[in-house]
Amino acid sequence: MSAMDRQIEQELQDSANRPINILRRSIEAGHASSHGLRLCLKAQFDDQRRYSRAARPKVHEGQREDQLARTYLTYLLQDPEQWTEFLRRETDTVDDLCYFAVIEGLQDSVLQWLQVPLKDRSHPWRTNVASSIGKAQSLLDTTNSADLCLILYFKMEAMFGQRRVE
């Protein structure tokens, strides 16, 4: 663990520091590591869990304004080759990222991310991401309807089904 990672851990323990601010600062400084990214997402997710389900919609409004998932995805897409192994190993982090992506309405961005061409196709990270976005969509649904999950499923089916034909 680097000195920057230790600093991130310490800053996250201080309740005055918000994970999005720490994430942005580490990215801007060029010190964002997989461990630091994981810590920021986990801290944000843990913070949301302390609220009752009834209170979370208000919390989600603030999350949409923070744009944690958008910031994270934008950073990952700058060098996707660097992050494939991390995404394959860190399924909890991918789950958290997809949870925030759904809150922010970034499902289509995640689906576009799944189509990024990479040289190394040996890591099944796309499966983790596809599974996580589906779980997050279902978890956050409050309408007692499967419509949004089905729409997402059929978009993925069309996307991956087309690849199988090629």
PDB file of C-alpha atoms in Angstrom:
ATOM      1  CA  MET A   1       0.000   0.000   0.000  1.00  0.00           C
ATOM      2  CA  SER A   2       1.393   3.370  -1.000  1.00  0.00           C
ATOM      3  CA  ALA A   3       1.681   6.457   1.166  1.00  0.00           C
ATOM      4  CA  MET A   4      -1.163   8.020  -0.844  1.00  0.00           C
ATOM      5  CA  ASP A   5      -3.385   5.002  -0.111  1.00  0.00           C
ATOM      6  CA  ARG A   6      -2.668   5.366   3.610  1.00  0.00           C
ATOM      7  CA  GLN A   7      -3.499   9.047   3.375  1.00  0.00           C
ATOM      8  CA  ILE A   8      -6.795   8.230   1.638  1.00  0.00           C
ATOM      9  CA  GLU A   9      -7.645   5.744   4.397  1.00  0.00           C
ATOM     10  CA  GLN A  10      -6.978   8.369   7.046  1.00  0.00           C
ATOM     11  CA  GLU A  11      -8.974  11.036   5.223  1.00  0.00           C
ATOM     12  CA  LEU A  12     -11.942   8.699   4.807  1.00  0.00           C
ATOM     13  CA  GLN A  13     -11.967   7.987   8.540  1.00  0.00           C
ATOM     14  CA  ASP A  14     -12.449  11.708   9.146  1.00  0.00           C
ATOM     15  CA  SER A  15     -16.182  12.260   8.682  1.00  0.00           C
ATOM     16  CA  ALA A  16     -15.561  15.781   7.325  1.00  0.00           C
ATOM     17  CA  ASN A  17     -13.962  14.354   4.169  1.00  0.00           C
ATOM     18  CA  ARG A  18     -16.328  13.189   1.465  1.00  0.00           C
ATOM     19  CA  PRO A  19     -15.284  10.252  -0.742  1.00  0.00           C
ATOM     20  CA  ILE A  20     -16.010  12.166  -3.957  1.00  0.00           C
ATOM     21  CA  ASN A  21     -13.641  14.969  -2.935  1.00  0.00           C
ATOM     22  CA  ILE A  22     -10.907  12.503  -2.031  1.00  0.00           C
ATOM     23  CA  LEU A  23     -11.431  10.607  -5.296  1.00  0.00           C
ATOM     24  CA  ARG A  24     -11.239  13.769  -7.395  1.00  0.00           C
ATOM     25  CA  ARG A  25      -8.166  15.010  -5.554  1.00  0.00           C
ATOM     26  CA  SER A  26      -6.284  11.716  -6.009  1.00  0.00           C
ATOM     27  CA  ILE A  27      -7.176  11.576  -9.719  1.00  0.00           C
ATOM     28  CA  GLU A  28      -6.124  15.192 -10.290  1.00  0.00           C
ATOM     29  CA  ALA A  29      -2.840  14.587  -8.452  1.00  0.00           C
ATOM     30  CA  GLY A  30      -2.166  11.506 -10.590  1.00  0.00           C
ATOM     31  CA  HIS A  31      -2.062   9.241  -7.534  1.00  0.00           C
ATOM     32  CA  ALA A  32      -5.249   7.252  -8.039  1.00  0.00           C
ATOM     33  CA  SER A  33      -4.567   3.585  -7.350  1.00  0.00           C
ATOM     34  CA  SER A  34      -6.879   0.608  -7.430  1.00  0.00           C
ATOM     35  CA  HIS A  35      -6.789   0.480  -3.623  1.00  0.00           C
ATOM     36  CA  GLY A  36      -7.644   4.174  -3.290  1.00  0.00           C
ATOM     37  CA  LEU A  37     -10.471   3.904  -5.811  1.00  0.00           C
ATOM     38  CA  ARG A  38     -11.865   0.878  -3.990  1.00  0.00           C
ATOM     39  CA  LEU A  39     -11.709   2.691  -0.637  1.00  0.00           C
ATOM     40  CA  CYS A  40     -13.616   5.721  -1.943  1.00  0.00           C
ATOM     41  CA  LEU A  41     -16.420   3.610  -3.408  1.00  0.00           C
ATOM     42  CA  LYS A  42     -16.677   1.460  -0.299  1.00  0.00           C
ATOM     43  CA  ALA A  43     -16.813   4.507   1.969  1.00  0.00           C
ATOM     44  CA  GLN A  44     -19.597   6.058  -0.108  1.00  0.00           C
ATOM     45  CA  PHE A  45     -21.559   2.796  -0.160  1.00  0.00           C
ATOM     46  CA  ASP A  46     -21.111   2.272   3.591  1.00  0.00           C
ATOM     47  CA  ASP A  47     -22.282   5.833   4.199  1.00  0.00           C
ATOM     48  CA  GLN A  48     -25.503   5.199   2.280  1.00  0.00           C
ATOM     49  CA  ARG A  49     -26.213   1.949   4.103  1.00  0.00           C
ATOM     50  CA  ARG A  50     -26.625   3.756   7.398  1.00  0.00           C
ATOM     51  CA  TYR A  51     -29.840   5.383   6.130  1.00  0.00           C
ATOM     52  CA  SER A  52     -33.164   3.599   6.143  1.00  0.00           C
ATOM     53  CA  ARG A  53     -34.530   2.517   2.783  1.00  0.00           C
ATOM     54  CA  ALA A  54     -37.265   5.153   3.094  1.00  0.00           C
ATOM     55  CA  ALA A  55     -34.677   7.931   3.545  1.00  0.00           C
ATOM     56  CA  ARG A  56     -32.395   6.845   0.706  1.00  0.00           C
ATOM     57  CA  PRO A  57     -34.166   8.634  -2.180  1.00  0.00           C
ATOM     58  CA  LYS A  58     -33.168  11.960  -0.613  1.00  0.00           C
ATOM     59  CA  VAL A  59     -29.616  10.669  -0.147  1.00  0.00           C
ATOM     60  CA  HIS A  60     -29.583   9.516  -3.781  1.00  0.00           C
ATOM     61  CA  GLU A  61     -30.376  13.068  -4.911  1.00  0.00           C
ATOM     62  CA  GLY A  62     -27.121  14.212  -3.342  1.00  0.00           C
ATOM     63  CA  GLN A  63     -25.328  11.270  -4.917  1.00  0.00           C
ATOM     64  CA  ARG A  64     -26.549  12.252  -8.374  1.00  0.00           C
ATOM     65  CA  GLU A  65     -25.128  15.734  -7.808  1.00  0.00           C
ATOM     66  CA  ASP A  66     -21.767  14.347  -6.618  1.00  0.00           C
ATOM     67  CA  GLN A  67     -21.358  12.208  -9.759  1.00  0.00           C
ATOM     68  CA  LEU A  68     -19.076   9.684  -8.091  1.00  0.00           C
ATOM     69  CA  ALA A  69     -19.806   6.985 -10.680  1.00  0.00           C
ATOM     70  CA  ARG A  70     -19.357   9.381 -13.610  1.00  0.00           C
ATOM     71  CA  THR A  71     -16.002  10.534 -12.205  1.00  0.00           C
ATOM     72  CA  TYR A  72     -14.899   6.943 -11.605  1.00  0.00           C
ATOM     73  CA  LEU A  73     -16.019   5.679 -15.035  1.00  0.00           C
ATOM     74  CA  THR A  74     -14.405   8.609 -16.829  1.00  0.00           C
ATOM     75  CA  TYR A  75     -11.131   7.845 -15.090  1.00  0.00           C
ATOM     76  CA  LEU A  76     -11.282   4.119 -15.885  1.00  0.00           C
ATOM     77  CA  LEU A  77     -12.022   4.799 -19.541  1.00  0.00           C
ATOM     78  CA  GLN A  78      -8.893   6.924 -19.944  1.00  0.00           C
ATOM     79  CA  ASP A  79      -6.840   3.716 -19.825  1.00  0.00           C
ATOM     80  CA  PRO A  80      -9.171   0.692 -19.836  1.00  0.00           C
ATOM     81  CA  GLU A  81      -6.336  -1.799 -20.400  1.00  0.00           C
ATOM     82  CA  GLN A  82      -4.844  -0.858 -17.033  1.00  0.00           C
ATOM     83  CA  TRP A  83      -8.049  -1.648 -15.136  1.00  0.00           C
ATOM     84  CA  THR A  84      -9.233  -4.988 -16.573  1.00  0.00           C
ATOM     85  CA  GLU A  85      -7.444  -7.147 -14.004  1.00  0.00           C
ATOM     86  CA  PHE A  86      -8.688  -4.927 -11.189  1.00  0.00           C
ATOM     87  CA  LEU A  87     -12.272  -5.201 -12.475  1.00  0.00           C
ATOM     88  CA  ARG A  88     -12.008  -8.963 -12.774  1.00  0.00           C
ATOM     89  CA  ARG A  89     -10.747  -9.397  -9.199  1.00  0.00           C
ATOM     90  CA  GLU A  90     -12.739  -6.729  -7.371  1.00  0.00           C
ATOM     91  CA  THR A  91     -16.337  -7.818  -7.809  1.00  0.00           C
ATOM     92  CA  ASP A  92     -17.486  -5.893  -4.718  1.00  0.00           C
ATOM     93  CA  THR A  93     -16.017  -2.701  -6.142  1.00  0.00           C
ATOM     94  CA  VAL A  94     -17.715  -3.333  -9.479  1.00  0.00           C
ATOM     95  CA  ASP A  95     -21.000  -3.911  -7.604  1.00  0.00           C
ATOM     96  CA  ASP A  96     -20.602  -0.602  -5.769  1.00  0.00           C
ATOM     97  CA  LEU A  97     -19.677   1.252  -8.962  1.00  0.00           C
ATOM     98  CA  CYS A  98     -22.723  -0.109 -10.783  1.00  0.00           C
ATOM     99  CA  TYR A  99     -24.951   0.745  -7.813  1.00  0.00           C
ATOM    100  CA  PHE A 100     -23.892   4.390  -8.069  1.00  0.00           C
ATOM    101  CA  ALA A 101     -24.074   4.310 -11.872  1.00  0.00           C
ATOM    102  CA  VAL A 102     -27.748   3.300 -11.664  1.00  0.00           C
ATOM    103  CA  ILE A 103     -28.429   6.036  -9.100  1.00  0.00           C
ATOM    104  CA  GLU A 104     -26.876   8.546 -11.502  1.00  0.00           C
ATOM    105  CA  GLY A 105     -28.739   7.119 -14.513  1.00  0.00           C
ATOM    106  CA  LEU A 106     -25.568   5.906 -16.232  1.00  0.00           C
ATOM    107  CA  GLN A 107     -26.779   2.472 -17.313  1.00  0.00           C
ATOM    108  CA  ASP A 108     -26.170   3.258 -20.991  1.00  0.00           C
ATOM    109  CA  SER A 109     -22.669   4.525 -20.171  1.00  0.00           C
ATOM    110  CA  VAL A 110     -21.905   1.239 -18.424  1.00  0.00           C
ATOM    111  CA  LEU A 111     -23.204  -0.676 -21.457  1.00  0.00           C
ATOM    112  CA  GLN A 112     -20.945   1.416 -23.709  1.00  0.00           C
ATOM    113  CA  TRP A 113     -18.058   0.665 -21.366  1.00  0.00           C
ATOM    114  CA  LEU A 114     -18.702  -3.052 -21.913  1.00  0.00           C
ATOM    115  CA  GLN A 115     -18.016  -2.550 -25.613  1.00  0.00           C
ATOM    116  CA  VAL A 116     -14.581  -0.949 -25.230  1.00  0.00           C
ATOM    117  CA  PRO A 117     -12.187  -2.974 -27.410  1.00  0.00           C
ATOM    118  CA  LEU A 118      -9.241  -4.372 -25.476  1.00  0.00           C
ATOM    119  CA  LYS A 119      -6.192  -6.314 -26.611  1.00  0.00           C
ATOM    120  CA  ASP A 120      -6.351  -8.758 -23.719  1.00  0.00           C
ATOM    121  CA  ARG A 121      -9.598 -10.702 -23.863  1.00  0.00           C
ATOM    122  CA  SER A 122      -8.589 -13.370 -21.354  1.00  0.00           C
ATOM    123  CA  HIS A 123     -10.136 -11.657 -18.325  1.00  0.00           C
ATOM    124  CA  PRO A 124     -13.911 -12.074 -17.998  1.00  0.00           C
ATOM    125  CA  TRP A 125     -14.402  -8.608 -16.487  1.00  0.00           C
ATOM    126  CA  ARG A 126     -17.316  -7.822 -18.813  1.00  0.00           C
ATOM    127  CA  THR A 127     -19.351 -10.597 -17.201  1.00  0.00           C
ATOM    128  CA  ASN A 128     -18.761  -9.080 -13.757  1.00  0.00           C
ATOM    129  CA  VAL A 129     -19.846  -5.644 -14.942  1.00  0.00           C
ATOM    130  CA  ALA A 130     -22.926  -6.945 -16.788  1.00  0.00           C
ATOM    131  CA  SER A 131     -24.009  -8.951 -13.756  1.00  0.00           C
ATOM    132  CA  SER A 132     -23.387  -6.033 -11.406  1.00  0.00           C
ATOM    133  CA  ILE A 133     -25.370  -3.507 -13.432  1.00  0.00           C
ATOM    134  CA  GLY A 134     -28.310  -5.915 -13.538  1.00  0.00           C
ATOM    135  CA  LYS A 135     -28.152  -6.491  -9.781  1.00  0.00           C
ATOM    136  CA  ALA A 136     -27.912  -2.772  -9.088  1.00  0.00           C
ATOM    137  CA  GLN A 137     -30.890  -2.005 -11.317  1.00  0.00           C
ATOM    138  CA  SER A 138     -32.952  -4.600  -9.483  1.00  0.00           C
ATOM    139  CA  LEU A 139     -31.744  -3.529  -6.042  1.00  0.00           C
ATOM    140  CA  LEU A 140     -32.635   0.112  -6.583  1.00  0.00           C
ATOM    141  CA  ASP A 141     -36.035  -0.512  -8.153  1.00  0.00           C
ATOM    142  CA  THR A 142     -38.871   0.814  -6.015  1.00  0.00           C
ATOM    143  CA  THR A 143     -41.702   0.400  -8.513  1.00  0.00           C
ATOM    144  CA  ASN A 144     -42.288  -3.313  -7.953  1.00  0.00           C
ATOM    145  CA  SER A 145     -41.902  -3.711 -11.685  1.00  0.00           C
ATOM    146  CA  ALA A 146     -39.296  -5.604 -13.644  1.00  0.00           C
ATOM    147  CA  ASP A 147     -39.564  -3.246 -16.614  1.00  0.00           C
ATOM    148  CA  LEU A 148     -36.256  -1.419 -16.114  1.00  0.00           C
ATOM    149  CA  CYS A 149     -34.396  -4.667 -15.455  1.00  0.00           C
ATOM    150  CA  LEU A 150     -35.893  -6.228 -18.564  1.00  0.00           C
ATOM    151  CA  ILE A 151     -35.015  -3.211 -20.692  1.00  0.00           C
ATOM    152  CA  LEU A 152     -31.435  -3.431 -19.456  1.00  0.00           C
ATOM    153  CA  TYR A 153     -31.351  -7.191 -20.045  1.00  0.00           C
ATOM    154  CA  PHE A 154     -32.596  -6.876 -23.625  1.00  0.00           C
ATOM    155  CA  LYS A 155     -30.073  -4.113 -24.357  1.00  0.00           C
ATOM    156  CA  MET A 156     -27.287  -6.419 -23.166  1.00  0.00           C
ATOM    157  CA  GLU A 157     -28.728  -9.346 -25.085  1.00  0.00           C
ATOM    158  CA  ALA A 158     -28.796  -7.289 -28.265  1.00  0.00           C
ATOM    159  CA  MET A 159     -25.254  -6.089 -27.644  1.00  0.00           C
ATOM    160  CA  PHE A 160     -23.713  -9.466 -26.796  1.00  0.00           C
ATOM    161  CA  GLY A 161     -25.936 -11.464 -29.136  1.00  0.00           C
ATOM    162  CA  GLN A 162     -24.651  -9.378 -32.015  1.00  0.00           C
ATOM    163  CA  ARG A 163     -21.061 -10.211 -31.006  1.00  0.00           C
ATOM    164  CA  ARG A 164     -21.771 -13.947 -31.021  1.00  0.00           C
ATOM    165  CA  VAL A 165     -22.991 -13.702 -34.611  1.00  0.00           C
ATOM    166  CA  GLU A 166     -19.851 -11.844 -35.741  1.00  0.00           C
TER     167      GLU A 166
END
